[in-house]
Short mmCIF file of C-alpha atoms and ligand atoms in Angstrom, two decimals:
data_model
loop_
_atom_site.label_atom_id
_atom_site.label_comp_id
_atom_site.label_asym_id
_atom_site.label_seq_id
_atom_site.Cartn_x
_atom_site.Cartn_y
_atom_site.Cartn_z
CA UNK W 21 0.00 0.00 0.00
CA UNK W 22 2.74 2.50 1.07
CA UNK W 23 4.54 1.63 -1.93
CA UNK W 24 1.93 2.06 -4.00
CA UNK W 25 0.98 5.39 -2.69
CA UNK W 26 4.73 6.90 -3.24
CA UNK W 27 4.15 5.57 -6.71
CA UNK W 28 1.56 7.38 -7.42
CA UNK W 29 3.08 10.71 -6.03
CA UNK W 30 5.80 10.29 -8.11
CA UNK W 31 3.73 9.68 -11.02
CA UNK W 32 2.15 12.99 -10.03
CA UNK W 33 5.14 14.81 -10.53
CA UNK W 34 6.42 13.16 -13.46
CA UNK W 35 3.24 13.87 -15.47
CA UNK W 36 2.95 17.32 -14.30
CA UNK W 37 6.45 19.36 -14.17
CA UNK W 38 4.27 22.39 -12.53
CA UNK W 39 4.36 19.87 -9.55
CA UNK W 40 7.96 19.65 -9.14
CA UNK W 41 8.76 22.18 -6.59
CA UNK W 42 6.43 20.87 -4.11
CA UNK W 43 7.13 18.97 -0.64
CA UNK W 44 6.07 15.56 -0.20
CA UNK W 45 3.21 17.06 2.08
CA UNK W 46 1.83 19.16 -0.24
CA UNK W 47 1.91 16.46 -3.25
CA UNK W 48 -0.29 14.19 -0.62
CA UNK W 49 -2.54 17.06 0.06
CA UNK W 50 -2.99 17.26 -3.80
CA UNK W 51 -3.93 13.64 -4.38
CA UNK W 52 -6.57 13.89 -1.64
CA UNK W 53 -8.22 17.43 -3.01
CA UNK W 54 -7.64 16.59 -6.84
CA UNK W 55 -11.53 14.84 -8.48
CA UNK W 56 -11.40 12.81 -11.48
CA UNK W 57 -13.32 14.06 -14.40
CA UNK W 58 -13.82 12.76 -17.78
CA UNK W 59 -14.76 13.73 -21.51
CA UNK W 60 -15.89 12.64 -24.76
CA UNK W 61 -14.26 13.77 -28.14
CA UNK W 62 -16.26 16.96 -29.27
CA UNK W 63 -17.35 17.54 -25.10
CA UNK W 64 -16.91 21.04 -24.62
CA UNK W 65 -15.28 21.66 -21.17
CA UNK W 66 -15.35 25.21 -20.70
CA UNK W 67 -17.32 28.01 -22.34
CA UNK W 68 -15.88 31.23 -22.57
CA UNK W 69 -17.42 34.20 -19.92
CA UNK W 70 -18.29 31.65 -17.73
CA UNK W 71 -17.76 31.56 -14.25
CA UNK W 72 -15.31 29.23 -13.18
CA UNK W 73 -15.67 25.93 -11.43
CA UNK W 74 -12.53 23.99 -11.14
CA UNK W 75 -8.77 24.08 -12.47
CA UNK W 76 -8.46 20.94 -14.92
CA UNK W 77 -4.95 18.83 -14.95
CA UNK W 78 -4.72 15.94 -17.99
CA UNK W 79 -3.44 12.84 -17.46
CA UNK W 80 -5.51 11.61 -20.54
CA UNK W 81 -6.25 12.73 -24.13
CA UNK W 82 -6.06 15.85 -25.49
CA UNK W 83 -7.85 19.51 -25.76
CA UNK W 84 -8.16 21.97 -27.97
CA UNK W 85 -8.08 26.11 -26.41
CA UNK W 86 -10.44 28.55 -28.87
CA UNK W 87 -9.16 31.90 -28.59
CA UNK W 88 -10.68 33.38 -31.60
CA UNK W 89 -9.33 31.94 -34.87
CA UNK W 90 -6.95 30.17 -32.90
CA UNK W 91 -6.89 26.70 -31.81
CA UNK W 92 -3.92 25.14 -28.99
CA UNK W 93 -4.24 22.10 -28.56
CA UNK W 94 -3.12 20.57 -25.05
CA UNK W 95 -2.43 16.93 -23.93
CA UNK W 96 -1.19 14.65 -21.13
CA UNK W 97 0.98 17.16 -18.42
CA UNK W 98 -0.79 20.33 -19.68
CA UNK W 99 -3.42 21.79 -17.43
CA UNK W 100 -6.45 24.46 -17.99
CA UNK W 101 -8.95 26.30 -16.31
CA UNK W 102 -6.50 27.97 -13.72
CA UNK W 103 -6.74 31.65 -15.55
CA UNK W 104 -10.06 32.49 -13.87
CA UNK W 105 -9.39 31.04 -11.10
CA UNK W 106 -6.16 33.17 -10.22
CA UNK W 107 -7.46 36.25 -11.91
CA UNK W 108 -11.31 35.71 -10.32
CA UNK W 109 -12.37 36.92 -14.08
CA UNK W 110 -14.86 34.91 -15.96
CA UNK W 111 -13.33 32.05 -18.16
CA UNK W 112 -11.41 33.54 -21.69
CA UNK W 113 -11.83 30.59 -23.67
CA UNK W 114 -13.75 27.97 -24.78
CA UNK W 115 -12.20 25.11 -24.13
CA UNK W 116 -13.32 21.26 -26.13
CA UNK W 117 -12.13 17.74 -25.61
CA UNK W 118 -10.81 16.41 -29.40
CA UNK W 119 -10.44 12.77 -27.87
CA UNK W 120 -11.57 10.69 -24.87
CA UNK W 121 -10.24 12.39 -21.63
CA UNK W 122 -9.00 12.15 -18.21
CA UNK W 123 -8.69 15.19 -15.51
CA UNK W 124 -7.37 15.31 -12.37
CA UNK W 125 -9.41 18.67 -11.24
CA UNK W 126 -9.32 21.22 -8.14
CA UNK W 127 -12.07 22.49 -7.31
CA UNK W 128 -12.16 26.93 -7.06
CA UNK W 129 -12.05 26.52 -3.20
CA UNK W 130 -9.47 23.83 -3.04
CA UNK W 131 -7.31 25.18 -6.14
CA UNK W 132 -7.03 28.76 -4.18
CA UNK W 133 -6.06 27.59 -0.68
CA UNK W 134 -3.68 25.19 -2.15
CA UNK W 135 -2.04 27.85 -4.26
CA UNK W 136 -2.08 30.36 -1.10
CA UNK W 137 0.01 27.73 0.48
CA UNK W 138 2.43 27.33 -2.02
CA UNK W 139 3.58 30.46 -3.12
CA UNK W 140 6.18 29.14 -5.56
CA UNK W 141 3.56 27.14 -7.12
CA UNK W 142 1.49 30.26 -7.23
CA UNK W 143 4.45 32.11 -9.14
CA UNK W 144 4.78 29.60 -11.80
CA UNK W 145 1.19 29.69 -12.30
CA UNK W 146 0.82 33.54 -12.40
CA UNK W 147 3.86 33.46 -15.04
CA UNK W 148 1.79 31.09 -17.10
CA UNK W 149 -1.98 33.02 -16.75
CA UNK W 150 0.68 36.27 -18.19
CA UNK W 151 2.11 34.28 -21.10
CA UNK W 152 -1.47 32.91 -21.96
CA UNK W 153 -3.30 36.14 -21.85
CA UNK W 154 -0.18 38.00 -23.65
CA UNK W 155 -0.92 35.26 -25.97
CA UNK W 156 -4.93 36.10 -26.22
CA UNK W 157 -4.38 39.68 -26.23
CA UNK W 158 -3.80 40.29 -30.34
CA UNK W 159 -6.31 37.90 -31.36
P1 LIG O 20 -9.75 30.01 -17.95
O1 LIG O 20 -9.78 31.41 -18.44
O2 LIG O 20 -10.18 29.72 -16.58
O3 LIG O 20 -10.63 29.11 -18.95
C1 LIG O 20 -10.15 28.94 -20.28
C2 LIG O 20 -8.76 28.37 -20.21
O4 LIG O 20 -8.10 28.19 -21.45
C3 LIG O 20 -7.82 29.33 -19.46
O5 LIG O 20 -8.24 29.42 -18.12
C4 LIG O 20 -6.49 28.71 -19.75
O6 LIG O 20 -6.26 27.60 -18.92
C5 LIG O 20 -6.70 28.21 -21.17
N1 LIG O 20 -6.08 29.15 -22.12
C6 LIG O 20 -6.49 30.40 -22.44
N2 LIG O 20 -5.65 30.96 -23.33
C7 LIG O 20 -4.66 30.06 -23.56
C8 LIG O 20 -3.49 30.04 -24.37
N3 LIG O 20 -3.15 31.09 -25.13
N4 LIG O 20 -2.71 28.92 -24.36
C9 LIG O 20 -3.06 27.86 -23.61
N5 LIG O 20 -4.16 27.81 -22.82
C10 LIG O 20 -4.94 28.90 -22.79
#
C-alpha cells in the first residue's frame, strides 16, 4: 500500500512538471483534493465568460483552447482552467475535448487555498496566466 501510494506521487510529478517544486506534504494534500473528471471527443469543457468551477490537470487525451481563430491544442501534463481562477475573471476561452479524456481537477475553493500555500507554485502559475493572456491579447 505504502509503496503504492509513493508511486503514485511520483507519477504525479512526473506527469505534471508544474508539480515539481512541491514537498512531499503538499503532493499528498494534492492527491486527496484533486476529483477525477472525464470527456468525450467533441465535449466542450469550458465556455468562454463563464464563471469558473474547477482548475483541470490531464493525465488523458487531449484539448483543444479557442481563442478566436486560434486553436492550442493541449495533452497529457498540460493543465487548464486555472486563468479564472487566479485572476477571479470569468473564463477567456472555450475550451473542447478532441479525444476521450482524463482530468485530475481542483475544485475553485481547493485550487485557491492550495495555491495560497504554495507560493512558488502560485508564481509559476501567475507566469503562465501572463504568457497565456499575452498570448490572447492580439487575437
Ligand atoms: P480560464 O480562463 O479559466 O478558462 C479557459 C482556459 O483556457 C484558461 O483558463 C487557460 O487555462 C486556457 N487558455 C487560455 N488561453 C490560452 C493560451 N493562449 N494557451 C493555452 N491555454 C490557454
Amino acid at each position: 500500500r505504502e509503496a503504492e501510494h509513493s508511486l503514485q506521487i511520483q507519477n504525479l510529478v512526473d506527469l505534471f512538471p508544474i508539480f515539481a517544486d512541491l514537498d512531499h506534504q503538499a503532493r499528498e494534500d494534492l492527491l486527496m483534493l484533486f476529483r477525477p473528471r472525464s470527456a468525450t471527443p467533441g465535449q466542450r469543457v469550458i465556455r468562454k465568460g463563464d464563471r469558473p468551477d474547477a482548475a483541470y490537470f490531464i493525465s488523458k487525451g487531449t484539448v483543444q483552447v479557442s481563442v478566436g481563430d486560434r486553436l492550442i491544442p493541449l495533452g497529457p501534463g498540460d493543465f487548464f482552467g486555472e486563468m479564472a481562477l487566479l485572476s477571479g475573471a470569468r473564463r477567456s476561452a472555450d475550451v473542447t475535448a478532441t479525444d476521450y479524456c482524463q482530468f485530475l481537477t481542483l475544485d475553485q475553493r481547493e485550487f485557491r487555498s492550495f495555491v495560497a500555500r504554495n507560493p512558488r507554485l502560485r508564481e509559476q502559475l501567475d507566469a503562465l496566466a501572463a504568457q497565456r493572456s499575452a498570448m490572447n491579447r492580439d487575437r
